[in-house]
Coordinates of N, CA, C and O in Angstrom, one line a residue:
M1 N 25.4 -44.7 1.3 CA 24.1 -44.6 1.2 C 24.8 -42.9 1.4 O 25.9 -43.1 2.9
K2 N 25.4 -41.6 1.1 CA 25.6 -40.7 1.8 C 25.2 -39.9 3.0 O 24.1 -39.9 3.1
K3 N 26.2 -39.2 3.1 CA 25.9 -38.7 4.3 C 25.3 -37.1 3.9 O 25.3 -36.1 3.2
F4 N 23.9 -36.8 5.0 CA 23.0 -35.7 5.0 C 24.2 -34.6 4.9 O 24.4 -34.7 6.1
K5 N 24.0 -33.6 4.2 CA 25.0 -32.4 4.8 C 24.0 -31.0 5.1 O 23.0 -30.7 4.2
P6 N 23.6 -30.8 5.6 CA 22.8 -29.2 6.5 C 23.4 -28.2 5.3 O 23.0 -27.2 5.4
S7 N 24.8 -27.8 4.7 CA 24.4 -27.1 4.2 C 23.8 -26.9 2.7 O 23.4 -25.7 2.5
I8 N 23.3 -28.4 1.9 CA 22.5 -28.1 1.5 C 21.4 -27.3 2.0 O 20.2 -26.7 1.1
L9 N 20.8 -27.5 3.1 CA 19.5 -27.7 3.2 C 20.3 -25.8 3.6 O 18.6 -25.3 3.3
I10 N 20.8 -25.7 4.5 CA 21.0 -24.0 4.5 C 20.7 -23.3 3.4 O 20.0 -22.0 3.2
F11 N 21.7 -23.8 2.4 CA 21.7 -23.7 1.0 C 19.8 -22.9 0.8 O 19.4 -21.6 0.7
I12 N 18.9 -24.2 0.1 CA 18.1 -23.7 -0.1 C 17.2 -22.9 0.6 O 16.6 -22.6 -0.7
L13 N 17.1 -23.4 1.8 CA 16.3 -22.4 2.2 C 16.4 -20.5 2.0 O 16.1 -20.0 2.2
L14 N 18.0 -20.1 2.1 CA 18.6 -19.0 2.7 C 18.3 -19.2 1.1 O 16.8 -17.6 0.1
L15 N 18.1 -19.4 -0.2 CA 17.4 -19.2 -1.7 C 15.8 -19.5 -1.4 O 15.9 -18.0 -2.1
L16 N 15.1 -19.4 -1.1 CA 13.8 -19.9 -1.3 C 13.7 -18.7 -0.7 O 12.6 -17.3 -0.9
F17 N 13.7 -18.4 1.0 CA 13.7 -17.0 1.4 C 13.9 -15.9 0.2 O 13.5 -13.8 0.7
F18 N 15.4 -15.6 0.2 CA 15.5 -15.1 -0.6 C 14.7 -14.6 -2.2 O 14.1 -13.6 -3.1
I19 N 14.3 -16.0 -3.2 CA 13.2 -15.8 -3.5 C 11.8 -14.6 -3.7 O 11.4 -13.0 -4.0
G20 N 12.2 -14.9 -1.6 CA 10.4 -14.9 -1.0 C 11.1 -12.9 -0.7 O 9.9 -12.5 -1.1
S21 N 12.2 -12.1 -1.3 CA 12.0 -11.6 -0.5 C 12.6 -10.2 -1.9 O 12.0 -9.0 -1.7
L22 N 12.6 -10.9 -3.1 CA 12.6 -10.8 -3.9 C 11.0 -10.5 -4.6 O 10.9 -9.1 -4.8
M23 N 10.6 -10.9 -4.3 CA 9.6 -11.1 -4.6 C 7.8 -9.8 -3.7 O 7.3 -9.1 -4.4
L24 N 8.9 -10.1 -2.5 CA 8.4 -8.3 -1.5 C 8.7 -7.8 -2.3 O 7.5 -6.4 -2.3
F25 N 10.1 -7.2 -2.5 CA 10.4 -5.9 -3.3 C 10.0 -5.7 -4.2 O 9.5 -4.6 -4.1
F26 N 9.9 -6.1 -5.4 CA 8.9 -6.1 -6.1 C 7.4 -5.8 -6.4 O 7.0 -4.2 -7.3
Q27 N 7.0 -6.2 -4.8 CA 5.6 -5.5 -4.4 C 5.1 -4.6 -4.0 O 4.4 -3.8 -4.8
L28 N 6.4 -3.4 -3.4 CA 6.4 -2.4 -2.8 C 6.1 -1.5 -4.0 O 5.8 -0.7 -4.0
F29 N 6.9 -1.9 -5.5 CA 6.8 -0.8 -6.0 C 5.4 -1.0 -6.8 O 4.8 0.4 -7.7
S30 N 4.6 -2.0 -6.6 CA 3.0 -1.9 -7.4 C 2.4 -1.3 -6.5 O 0.8 -1.0 -6.5
L31 N 2.6 -1.3 -5.3 CA 1.5 -1.8 -4.2 C 0.3 -0.1 -4.3 O -0.1 0.0 -4.3
Y32 N 1.6 0.9 -4.5 CA 0.4 1.8 -4.1 C 0.8 2.3 -5.0 O 0.9 3.9 -5.4
N33 N 1.0 2.3 -6.6 CA 1.1 2.9 -7.9 C -0.4 2.8 -8.1 O -0.7 1.8 -9.6
Q34 N -1.9 3.5 -7.9 CA -2.7 3.8 -8.5 C -2.7 4.0 -9.3 O -2.2 5.2 -10.6
T35 N -3.3 3.4 -10.2 CA -4.6 3.8 -12.0 C -6.3 3.7 -11.9 O -5.9 2.9 -11.2
E36 N -6.3 3.8 -12.8 CA -7.8 3.6 -13.4 C -8.3 2.4 -13.6 O -9.1 1.9 -13.5
D37 N -7.4 1.5 -13.9 CA -7.5 -0.2 -13.8 C -7.5 -0.4 -13.0 O -7.8 -2.0 -12.5
N38 N -6.3 -0.6 -11.3 CA -6.4 -1.3 -10.1 C -7.1 -0.2 -8.9 O -6.8 -1.2 -7.9
T39 N -8.6 0.5 -9.9 CA -9.2 0.4 -8.9 C -10.6 0.9 -9.4 O -10.7 0.4 -9.9
V40 N -11.4 0.9 -8.0 CA -12.6 1.0 -8.6 C -13.5 2.5 -8.0 O -13.0 3.3 -7.2
S41 N -14.5 3.3 -9.4 CA -14.8 4.4 -8.7 C -16.5 3.4 -8.4 O -17.3 4.0 -8.4
Y42 N -16.9 5.0 -7.5 CA -18.0 5.1 -7.1 C -18.7 6.9 -6.6 O -17.3 7.5 -6.3
T43 N -19.8 6.4 -6.7 CA -20.6 7.9 -6.6 C -20.8 7.9 -4.6 O -21.9 6.9 -4.9
A44 N -21.3 9.4 -4.9 CA -22.0 9.4 -2.7 C -22.4 10.6 -3.0 O -22.0 11.9 -3.4
T45 N -22.7 10.8 -1.7 CA -23.1 12.0 -2.0 C -22.4 12.4 0.0 O -23.3 11.0 1.0
V46 N -22.4 13.3 0.0 CA -22.1 13.3 1.2 C -22.8 13.7 2.8 O -23.9 14.6 2.4
E47 N -22.4 13.2 3.7 CA -23.9 13.0 5.4 C -23.3 14.2 5.9 O -24.0 14.7 6.5
S48 N -21.9 13.8 6.1 CA -21.0 14.8 6.8 C -19.7 14.3 6.5 O -19.1 13.3 6.4
V49 N -19.0 15.6 7.5 CA -17.6 15.3 6.9 C -17.1 16.0 8.7 O -17.9 16.9 9.0
E50 N -16.1 14.7 9.6 CA -15.7 14.8 10.8 C -14.2 15.1 10.6 O -13.4 13.9 9.9
F51 N -14.1 15.8 11.2 CA -11.9 15.8 12.1 C -12.0 14.8 13.2 O -12.5 14.5 14.1
N52 N -11.4 13.5 13.6 CA -10.4 13.3 14.5 C -8.9 13.0 14.3 O -8.2 13.3 14.0
Q53 N -8.8 13.6 16.4 CA -7.4 14.0 15.7 C -7.2 12.3 16.5 O -8.1 12.0 17.9
I54 N -6.0 12.1 16.4 CA -5.3 10.0 16.6 C -3.6 10.6 16.7 O -3.5 11.0 16.0
G55 N -4.2 10.9 18.1 CA -2.1 11.7 18.6 C -2.1 12.5 17.7 O -2.9 13.5 18.4
S56 N -0.9 12.9 17.3 CA -0.5 14.2 16.5 C -1.0 14.0 15.4 O -1.2 15.3 14.1
N57 N -2.0 13.3 14.7 CA -2.8 13.5 13.5 C -3.9 13.7 13.5 O -4.3 13.0 13.4
P58 N -4.4 14.4 12.1 CA -5.6 14.3 12.2 C -6.2 13.8 11.3 O -5.6 13.2 10.7
R59 N -7.5 13.1 11.5 CA -7.8 12.5 11.0 C -8.9 12.6 10.4 O -9.9 12.7 10.8
L60 N -9.2 13.1 9.2 CA -11.0 12.8 8.3 C -10.9 12.2 7.4 O -11.1 11.2 7.2
L61 N -12.9 12.1 8.4 CA -13.6 10.8 7.7 C -15.0 11.5 7.0 O -15.7 12.6 8.1
I62 N -14.8 10.8 6.2 CA -16.4 11.0 5.1 C -17.8 10.5 4.8 O -17.4 9.2 4.8
H63 N -18.3 10.7 5.9 CA -19.1 9.5 5.9 C -20.4 9.9 4.7 O -20.4 11.1 4.0
T64 N -21.1 9.5 3.9 CA -22.1 9.3 3.1 C -23.5 8.1 3.4 O -23.7 7.6 4.4
Q65 N -24.4 9.2 2.6 CA -25.6 8.2 2.3 C -26.2 7.1 2.0 O -25.9 6.2 2.4
E66 N -25.0 6.6 1.0 CA -25.0 5.7 0.1 C -24.8 4.1 1.1 O -24.1 3.2 1.0
Y67 N -23.3 4.6 1.5 CA -22.8 3.8 2.4 C -22.1 3.9 4.2 O -22.5 5.2 4.0
T68 N -21.9 3.0 4.1 CA -22.0 2.4 5.9 C -20.3 3.0 6.4 O -20.0 3.2 7.4
N69 N -19.8 2.9 5.9 CA -17.8 2.7 5.6 C -18.2 4.7 5.5 O -17.9 4.9 4.8
A70 N -16.8 4.5 6.7 CA -16.3 5.6 5.8 C -15.2 6.5 4.9 O -14.2 4.8 5.6
L71 N -15.2 7.0 4.9 CA -14.4 7.4 3.5 C -13.2 7.8 4.8 O -13.2 9.0 5.2
M72 N -12.0 8.0 4.1 CA -11.2 7.9 5.0 C -9.5 8.2 3.5 O -9.1 7.2 2.9
L73 N -8.1 9.2 4.2 CA -7.3 9.0 3.2 C -5.9 8.8 4.3 O -6.2 8.5 4.8
H74 N -5.2 8.4 3.4 CA -4.2 8.0 4.0 C -3.7 9.0 4.5 O -3.0 9.9 3.8
T75 N -2.6 8.0 6.3 CA -2.0 9.2 6.7 C -1.1 10.1 6.0 O -0.6 10.9 5.7
S76 N -0.5 9.7 5.1 CA 0.8 9.9 4.7 C -0.2 11.8 3.2 O 0.9 12.3 2.7
V77 N -0.8 11.0 3.1 CA -1.7 11.8 2.1 C -2.1 13.0 3.0 O -2.3 13.7 2.0
E78 N -3.1 12.7 3.7 CA -3.2 13.7 4.7 C -2.2 14.4 5.3 O -2.8 15.8 5.6
K79 N -1.1 14.6 5.7 CA 0.1 15.3 5.8 C 0.1 16.5 5.0 O 0.8 17.6 5.2
Q80 N 0.1 16.1 3.8 CA 0.9 17.0 2.4 C -1.2 18.0 1.7 O -0.3 18.8 1.2
M81 N -1.6 16.8 1.8 CA -3.5 17.8 0.9 C -3.3 18.6 1.6 O -3.7 18.4 3.3
D82 N -3.7 19.6 1.7 CA -4.9 20.4 1.7 C -6.4 20.4 2.5 O -6.9 19.7 1.8
L83 N -5.7 20.1 3.8 CA -7.3 19.7 4.2 C -8.6 20.3 4.7 O -9.7 19.5 4.5
E84 N -8.4 20.9 4.5 CA -9.4 22.3 4.1 C -10.7 22.6 2.9 O -11.3 22.1 3.1
T85 N -9.4 22.4 1.7 CA -11.0 21.7 1.0 C -11.6 20.3 0.8 O -13.2 20.6 0.6
V86 N -11.4 19.4 1.6 CA -11.7 18.4 1.6 C -13.0 19.0 2.8 O -14.1 18.6 2.8
S87 N -12.4 19.9 3.7 CA -13.2 19.6 5.4 C -14.3 20.2 5.2 O -15.4 20.6 5.4
Q88 N -14.7 20.9 3.8 CA -15.3 22.2 3.2 C -16.3 21.4 2.6 O -17.9 21.5 2.6
L89 N -16.6 20.1 2.3 CA -17.8 19.7 2.4 C -18.5 19.7 2.1 O -19.5 19.3 4.2
Q90 N -19.9 19.5 1.9 CA -21.5 19.7 2.9 C -21.8 18.9 2.8 O -22.1 17.9 1.0
K91 N -22.6 18.8 3.6 CA -24.5 17.9 3.7 C -25.0 18.0 2.0 O -25.5 19.0 2.1
G92 N -25.1 16.9 1.0 CA -25.7 16.9 0.0 C -24.7 16.6 -1.3 O -25.6 16.6 -2.3
D93 N -23.5 16.8 -0.8 CA -22.5 17.5 -1.8 C -22.5 15.8 -2.8 O -22.0 14.6 -2.1
T94 N -22.2 15.9 -3.8 CA -22.0 14.6 -4.6 C -20.3 14.9 -4.8 O -19.5 15.0 -5.5
I95 N -19.8 13.2 -4.1 CA -18.1 13.0 -5.0 C -18.5 12.4 -5.6 O -18.9 11.2 -5.3
T96 N -17.4 11.7 -5.9 CA -17.3 10.7 -6.6 C -15.2 10.1 -6.5 O -14.6 11.4 -6.1
F97 N -15.1 9.3 -5.9 CA -14.0 8.8 -5.2 C -13.9 7.7 -5.7 O -14.7 6.7 -6.6
R98 N -12.4 6.8 -5.3 CA -11.6 5.6 -5.8 C -11.0 4.9 -5.0 O -11.1 5.4 -4.2
I99 N -11.3 3.8 -5.1 CA -11.4 2.9 -3.8 C -10.1 1.9 -4.7 O -10.3 1.4 -6.1
E100 N -9.7 0.7 -4.2 CA -8.3 0.4 -4.8 C -9.3 -0.2 -4.7 O -10.3 -1.3 -3.6
K101 N -9.6 -2.0 -6.5 CA -10.0 -3.0 -5.8 C -10.5 -4.4 -4.7 O -11.0 -4.8 -5.1
R102 N -9.2 -4.6 -5.0 CA -9.1 -5.9 -3.9 C -9.7 -5.1 -2.9 O -10.2 -6.1 -1.5
N103 N -10.4 -3.8 -2.3 CA -10.8 -3.2 -1.4 C -12.3 -4.0 -1.7 O -13.3 -3.4 -0.7
A104 N -12.4 -4.0 -3.2 CA -13.9 -3.1 -3.1 C -15.3 -4.8 -3.2 O -15.9 -3.7 -2.6
E105 N -14.6 -5.2 -2.6 CA -15.9 -6.3 -1.8 C -16.0 -6.0 -0.4 O -16.6 -6.2 0.5
E106 N -14.7 -4.9 0.3 CA -15.5 -5.0 1.8 C -15.7 -3.2 1.7 O -16.6 -3.1 3.0
M107 N -16.6 -3.2 0.8 CA -17.3 -1.8 0.5 C -18.7 -2.2 2.1 O -19.8 -3.4 1.5
N108 N -19.1 -1.6 2.3 CA -20.6 -1.8 3.7 C -20.1 -2.5 5.0 O -20.8 -3.4 5.4
N109 N -18.7 -3.2 4.4 CA -19.0 -4.2 5.9 C -17.8 -3.9 6.2 O -17.3 -4.2 7.7
A110 N -16.6 -2.9 5.3 CA -15.8 -2.4 6.7 C -16.0 -0.8 7.3 O -16.3 -0.4 6.5
D111 N -15.3 -1.0 8.7 CA -16.2 1.0 9.7 C -15.2 1.8 8.3 O -16.0 2.5 8.6
L112 N -14.1 1.9 7.9 CA -13.6 2.8 7.3 C -12.6 2.2 6.2 O -12.3 0.9 5.9
M113 N -13.0 3.0 4.8 CA -12.3 2.7 3.2 C -11.6 3.9 2.9 O -11.9 4.9 3.2
M114 N -10.6 3.7 2.9 CA -9.6 4.5 2.3 C -9.3 4.5 1.0 O -9.6 3.7 0.6
I115 N -9.9 5.9 0.3 CA -10.1 6.0 -1.0 C -8.5 6.8 -1.2 O -7.4 7.3 -1.5
V116 N -8.7 6.5 -2.9 CA -7.3 7.0 -3.1 C -7.3 7.7 -4.2 O -6.2 8.7 -5.1
S117 N -8.4 8.1 -4.8 CA -9.2 9.8 -4.7 C -10.5 11.0 -4.8 O -10.9 9.4 -4.7
L118 N -10.4 11.7 -4.9 CA -11.4 12.6 -4.7 C -12.0 13.4 -5.2 O -11.3 14.4 -5.4
K119 N -13.7 13.8 -5.7 CA -14.0 14.9 -6.5 C -14.9 15.1 -6.4 O -15.8 14.4 -6.5
T120 N -14.8 16.7 -6.8 CA -17.4 17.0 -6.9 C -17.1 16.4 -8.5 O -16.5 17.4 -9.2
D121 N -18.2 17.4 -7.9 CA -19.1 17.7 -9.5 C -17.6 19.7 -9.8 O -17.9 19.9 -11.0
T122 N -17.3 20.0 -8.8 CA -16.9 21.0 -9.7 C -15.2 21.7 -9.0 O -14.5 22.1 -10.0
S123 N -14.6 20.3 -8.4 CA -13.3 20.2 -8.4 C -12.7 19.1 -8.0 O -13.0 17.9 -7.4
E124 N -11.8 18.6 -8.8 CA -10.8 17.4 -8.4 C -9.8 17.8 -7.1 O -9.1 19.0 -7.6
L125 N -10.4 16.8 -5.7 CA -9.6 17.2 -4.8 C -8.1 16.3 -4.0 O -7.1 16.8 -3.8
L126 N -8.0 15.1 -4.9 CA -7.5 14.7 -4.4 C -7.4 13.5 -5.9 O -8.2 12.6 -6.1
T127 N -6.1 14.0 -7.4 CA -6.0 12.8 -8.6 C -5.6 11.4 -8.1 O -4.5 11.2 -6.7
L128 N -5.4 10.9 -9.1 CA -4.6 9.9 -8.7 C -2.9 10.0 -8.4 O -2.6 9.5 -7.7
E129 N -2.8 10.5 -9.6 CA -1.6 10.8 -9.8 C -1.2 12.0 -8.7 O -0.1 11.7 -7.9
Q130 N -1.4 12.2 -7.7 CA -1.2 13.6 -6.7 C -1.3 12.3 -5.4 O -0.4 12.8 -4.4
F131 N -2.5 11.7 -5.2 CA -2.2 9.7 -4.3 C -0.3 9.9 -4.1 O -0.2 9.4 -3.6
N132 N -0.6 8.9 -6.0 CA 0.7 8.0 -5.9 C 2.4 8.8 -5.3 O 3.1 8.9 -4.6
Q133 N 2.0 10.9 -6.0 CA 2.8 10.6 -5.4 C 3.5 11.3 -4.2 O 3.9 11.4 -3.5
Y134 N 2.2 11.7 -3.3 CA 2.1 12.1 -1.7 C 2.8 10.7 -1.4 O 2.9 10.6 0.3
I135 N 2.4 9.4 -1.6 CA 2.7 8.2 -0.6 C 3.9 7.6 -1.5 O 4.0 6.6 -0.7
E136 N 4.4 8.1 -2.0 CA 5.3 7.5 -2.6 C 7.2 7.3 -1.4 O 7.5 6.2 -1.4
P137 N 7.0 9.0 -0.6 CA 8.5 8.6 0.5 C 7.3 8.1 1.6 O 8.8 7.3 2.0
A138 N 6.6 7.5 2.1 CA 6.0 6.9 3.0 C 6.4 5.6 2.8 O 6.5 4.0 4.1
T139 N 7.0 5.2 1.0 CA 7.2 3.5 0.9 C 8.8 3.2 1.1 O 9.0 2.0 1.0
Y140 N 9.8 4.4 0.3 CA 11.0 4.4 0.7 C 11.2 3.3 1.9 O 12.3 2.6 1.7
P141 N 11.1 3.4 3.3 CA 11.4 2.5 4.3 C 12.0 1.0 4.0 O 12.2 0.2 4.1
S142 N 10.3 0.8 3.3 CA 9.8 -0.8 3.7 C 10.9 -0.7 2.3 O 10.9 -2.4 1.9
K143 N 10.6 -0.2 0.9 CA 11.6 -0.2 0.4 C 13.4 -1.2 0.1 O 13.5 -1.7 0.2
I144 N 13.8 0.6 1.2 CA 14.9 -0.3 2.0 C 15.1 -1.4 2.3 O 16.2 -1.9 2.3
A145 N 14.8 -1.6 3.6 CA 14.6 -3.1 4.0 C 14.1 -4.2 3.3 O 15.3 -5.0 3.7
S146 N 13.3 -4.3 2.6 CA 13.5 -5.5 1.7 C 14.3 -5.4 0.6 O 15.1 -6.9 0.6
L147 N 15.1 -4.2 0.3 CA 16.7 -4.7 -0.5 C 17.3 -5.0 0.3 O 18.4 -5.6 -0.4
V148 N 17.5 -4.5 1.7 CA 18.6 -4.4 2.6 C 18.5 -6.2 2.7 O 19.1 -6.9 2.7
L149 N 17.4 -6.8 3.4 CA 16.9 -8.3 3.7 C 17.4 -9.0 1.8 O 17.9 -10.1 2.1
S150 N 17.0 -8.4 0.8 CA 16.7 -8.9 -0.3 C 19.1 -9.7 -0.4 O 19.3 -10.9 -1.1
T151 N 20.0 -7.9 -0.3 CA 21.3 -8.7 -0.8 C 21.3 -9.6 0.4 O 23.0 -10.0 0.0
T152 N 21.2 -9.7 1.8 CA 21.8 -10.0 2.7 C 21.5 -11.7 2.2 O 22.5 -12.4 2.2
L153 N 20.5 -12.2 1.8 CA 20.4 -13.5 1.8 C 20.4 -13.3 0.3 O 21.5 -14.6 0.6
L154 N 20.8 -12.5 -1.2 CA 21.9 -13.8 -1.9 C 23.5 -13.7 -1.4 O 24.0 -14.3 -2.1
I155 N 24.1 -12.5 -1.0 CA 25.0 -12.5 -0.3 C 25.2 -14.2 0.8 O 26.1 -15.1 0.6
G156 N 24.4 -14.1 1.8 CA 24.2 -15.5 2.2 C 24.0 -17.0 1.5 O 24.8 -17.7 1.4
C157 N 23.5 -16.8 0.4 CA 23.1 -18.0 -0.6 C 24.6 -18.1 -1.0 O 24.9 -19.5 -1.2
A158 N 25.4 -17.2 -1.6 CA 27.0 -17.4 -2.5 C 27.5 -17.8 -1.2 O 28.4 -19.2 -1.2
I159 N 27.9 -17.3 0.4 CA 28.4 -18.0 0.9 C 28.1 -19.9 0.9 O 29.0 -20.4 1.3
S160 N 26.8 -20.0 1.2 CA 26.6 -21.8 1.0 C 26.5 -22.2 0.8 O 26.8 -23.0 0.8
L161 N 26.7 -21.4 -1.1 CA 26.7 -22.5 -2.3 C 28.0 -22.8 -1.7 O 28.6 -24.2 -2.1
Y162 N 29.0 -21.9 -2.1 CA 30.4 -22.0 -1.4 C 30.4 -23.3 -0.6 O 31.4 -24.3 -1.4
S163 N 30.2 -23.2 0.7 CA 30.1 -23.8 0.9 C 30.0 -25.3 1.3 O 30.2 -26.1 1.3
V164 N 28.9 -26.1 0.1 CA 28.8 -26.6 0.2 C 30.0 -27.9 -1.3 O 30.1 -28.9 -1.1
K165 N 30.1 -26.7 -2.5 CA 31.0 -26.8 -3.4 C 32.1 -27.2 -3.0 O 33.0 -28.8 -3.0
K166 N 32.3 -26.3 -2.2 CA 33.7 -27.1 -0.9 C 33.7 -28.0 0.0 O 34.7 -29.4 -0.2
G167 N 32.2 -28.6 0.4 CA 32.3 -30.0 0.9 C 32.6 -31.2 0.1 O 32.4 -32.1 0.4
R168 N 32.2 -31.0 -1.5 CA 32.0 -32.4 -1.8 C 33.5 -32.3 -2.7 O 33.9 -32.9 -3.2
K169 N 34.4 -31.4 -2.3 CA 36.1 -31.3 -3.1 C 36.6 -32.5 -2.0 O 36.3 -33.0 -1.3

Protein backbone atom coordinates (compact mmCIF):
# COMPACT_ATOMS: atom_id res chain seq x y z
CA MET A 1 0.00 0.00 0.00
CA LYS A 2 1.33 3.41 -0.95
CA LYS A 3 2.05 5.93 1.74
CA PHE A 4 -0.07 9.10 1.71
CA LYS A 5 1.94 12.13 0.69
CA PRO A 6 0.84 15.46 2.20
CA SER A 7 2.67 17.31 -0.59
CA ILE A 8 0.06 16.06 -3.10
CA LEU A 9 -2.76 17.36 -0.91
CA ILE A 10 -0.97 20.71 -0.53
CA PHE A 11 -0.54 20.93 -4.31
CA ILE A 12 -4.23 20.19 -4.93
CA LEU A 13 -5.35 22.77 -2.34
CA LEU A 14 -3.00 25.42 -3.72
CA LEU A 15 -4.23 24.69 -7.23
CA LEU A 16 -7.87 25.06 -6.16
CA PHE A 17 -7.15 28.34 -4.37
CA PHE A 18 -5.20 29.56 -7.42
CA ILE A 19 -8.15 28.83 -9.72
CA GLY A 20 -10.49 30.62 -7.27
CA SER A 21 -8.22 33.65 -7.09
CA LEU A 22 -8.06 33.81 -10.91
CA MET A 23 -11.86 33.75 -11.06
CA LEU A 24 -11.96 36.61 -8.55
CA PHE A 25 -9.38 38.55 -10.55
CA PHE A 26 -11.41 38.32 -13.76
CA GLN A 27 -14.67 39.01 -11.91
CA LEU A 28 -13.23 42.31 -10.67
CA PHE A 29 -12.79 43.48 -14.28
CA SER A 30 -16.46 42.99 -15.08
CA LEU A 31 -17.91 44.01 -11.71
CA TYR A 32 -18.03 47.73 -12.33
CA ASN A 33 -18.22 47.73 -16.09
CA GLN A 34 -21.82 48.89 -16.38
CA THR A 35 -23.65 48.67 -19.70
CA GLU A 36 -27.28 48.82 -20.77
CA ASP A 37 -27.21 45.01 -20.92
CA ASN A 38 -26.34 44.47 -17.24
CA THR A 39 -28.44 47.31 -15.81
CA VAL A 40 -32.15 48.05 -15.52
CA SER A 41 -33.75 51.43 -16.17
CA TYR A 42 -36.43 52.99 -13.93
CA THR A 43 -38.34 56.24 -14.12
CA ALA A 44 -39.50 58.02 -10.98
CA THR A 45 -40.66 61.33 -9.58
CA VAL A 46 -38.39 63.11 -7.11
CA GLU A 47 -39.85 63.49 -3.62
CA SER A 48 -36.77 65.04 -2.00
CA VAL A 49 -32.99 65.29 -2.20
CA GLU A 50 -30.90 65.34 0.96
CA PHE A 51 -27.26 65.54 1.93
CA ASN A 52 -26.06 63.45 4.85
CA GLN A 53 -22.54 63.84 6.21
CA ILE A 54 -21.10 60.39 6.96
CA GLY A 55 -17.61 60.89 8.34
CA SER A 56 -15.77 63.17 5.98
CA ASN A 57 -17.88 62.11 3.01
CA PRO A 58 -21.10 63.86 2.03
CA ARG A 59 -23.79 61.38 0.98
CA LEU A 60 -26.45 62.44 -1.45
CA LEU A 61 -29.77 60.62 -1.16
CA ILE A 62 -32.64 60.94 -3.62
CA HIS A 63 -36.09 59.95 -2.39
CA THR A 64 -38.80 59.20 -4.95
CA GLN A 65 -42.57 58.95 -4.81
CA GLU A 66 -42.66 55.54 -6.51
CA TYR A 67 -40.02 53.62 -4.55
CA THR A 68 -39.30 53.15 -0.86
CA ASN A 69 -35.55 52.92 -1.50
CA ALA A 70 -33.44 56.03 -1.21
CA LEU A 71 -31.25 56.28 -4.30
CA MET A 72 -27.55 56.90 -3.75
CA LEU A 73 -24.35 57.22 -5.72
CA HIS A 74 -21.22 55.15 -5.11
CA THR A 75 -18.78 57.06 -2.87
CA SER A 76 -16.12 57.05 -5.61
CA VAL A 77 -18.62 58.65 -7.97
CA GLU A 78 -19.68 61.24 -5.38
CA LYS A 79 -16.06 62.27 -4.84
CA GLN A 80 -15.53 63.03 -8.54
CA MET A 81 -18.94 64.21 -9.64
CA ASP A 82 -20.40 67.69 -9.35
CA LEU A 83 -23.07 66.99 -6.74
CA GLU A 84 -24.42 70.52 -6.96
CA THR A 85 -26.30 69.66 -10.17
CA VAL A 86 -27.91 66.60 -8.56
CA SER A 87 -28.80 68.48 -5.39
CA GLN A 88 -30.76 70.97 -7.50
CA LEU A 89 -33.37 68.34 -8.35
CA GLN A 90 -36.77 69.56 -7.20
CA LYS A 91 -39.84 67.77 -5.88
CA GLY A 92 -41.89 66.66 -8.87
CA ASP A 93 -38.93 66.38 -11.29
CA THR A 94 -38.99 63.22 -13.37
CA ILE A 95 -35.75 61.24 -13.32
CA THR A 96 -34.57 58.14 -15.13
CA PHE A 97 -31.94 56.05 -13.39
CA ARG A 98 -30.26 52.71 -13.83
CA ILE A 99 -29.32 50.07 -11.27
CA GLU A 100 -27.43 46.80 -11.69
CA LYS A 101 -29.65 43.89 -12.79
CA ARG A 102 -28.40 41.81 -9.88
CA ASN A 103 -29.92 44.41 -7.51
CA ALA A 104 -33.26 44.76 -9.31
CA GLU A 105 -35.05 42.38 -6.94
CA GLU A 106 -34.14 44.68 -4.05
CA MET A 107 -36.15 47.64 -5.35
CA ASN A 108 -38.59 48.52 -2.55
CA ASN A 109 -36.94 45.96 -0.25
CA ALA A 110 -33.61 47.58 0.68
CA ASP A 111 -33.24 50.96 2.38
CA LEU A 112 -30.65 52.23 -0.11
CA MET A 113 -30.15 51.51 -3.79
CA MET A 114 -26.96 52.43 -5.63
CA ILE A 115 -27.63 53.95 -9.03
CA VAL A 116 -25.20 53.80 -11.95
CA SER A 117 -26.75 56.46 -14.17
CA LEU A 118 -29.09 59.40 -13.69
CA LYS A 119 -30.83 61.77 -16.05
CA THR A 120 -33.71 64.19 -16.14
CA ASP A 121 -35.89 65.22 -19.06
CA THR A 122 -33.43 67.99 -19.84
CA SER A 123 -29.94 66.71 -18.90
CA GLU A 124 -27.76 63.69 -18.29
CA LEU A 125 -26.38 64.00 -14.77
CA LEU A 126 -24.47 60.69 -14.76
CA THR A 127 -23.96 58.44 -17.78
CA LEU A 128 -22.88 54.81 -17.66
CA GLU A 129 -19.58 55.82 -19.26
CA GLN A 130 -18.97 58.43 -16.57
CA PHE A 131 -19.84 55.93 -13.85
CA ASN A 132 -17.34 53.41 -15.25
CA GLN A 133 -14.68 56.12 -15.53
CA TYR A 134 -15.26 57.36 -11.96
CA ILE A 135 -15.32 53.88 -10.42
CA GLU A 136 -12.23 52.47 -12.20
CA PRO A 137 -9.62 53.92 -9.79
CA ALA A 138 -11.52 52.50 -6.81
CA THR A 139 -11.06 48.97 -8.17
CA TYR A 140 -7.26 49.18 -8.48
CA PRO A 141 -6.40 48.06 -4.92
CA SER A 142 -8.65 44.99 -5.22
CA LYS A 143 -7.25 44.12 -8.63
CA ILE A 144 -3.66 44.46 -7.41
CA ALA A 145 -4.35 42.38 -4.29
CA SER A 146 -6.04 39.69 -6.37
CA LEU A 147 -3.13 39.63 -8.83
CA VAL A 148 -0.58 39.35 -6.00
CA LEU A 149 -2.61 36.53 -4.42
CA SER A 150 -2.89 34.67 -7.73
CA THR A 151 0.84 35.04 -8.40
CA THR A 152 1.74 33.85 -4.89
CA LEU A 153 -0.54 30.82 -5.22
CA LEU A 154 0.90 30.02 -8.66
CA ILE A 155 4.42 30.08 -7.20
CA GLY A 156 3.20 27.90 -4.34
CA CYS A 157 1.72 25.45 -6.86
CA ALA A 158 5.00 25.31 -8.79
CA ILE A 159 7.04 24.68 -5.63
CA SER A 160 4.55 22.08 -4.42
CA LEU A 161 4.53 20.32 -7.80
CA TYR A 162 8.33 20.27 -7.78
CA SER A 163 8.20 18.75 -4.28
CA VAL A 164 5.74 16.07 -5.43
CA LYS A 165 7.88 15.18 -8.46
CA LYS A 166 11.06 15.16 -6.37
CA GLY A 167 9.42 12.85 -3.80
CA ARG A 168 8.54 10.29 -6.48
CA LYS A 169 12.15 9.83 -7.53
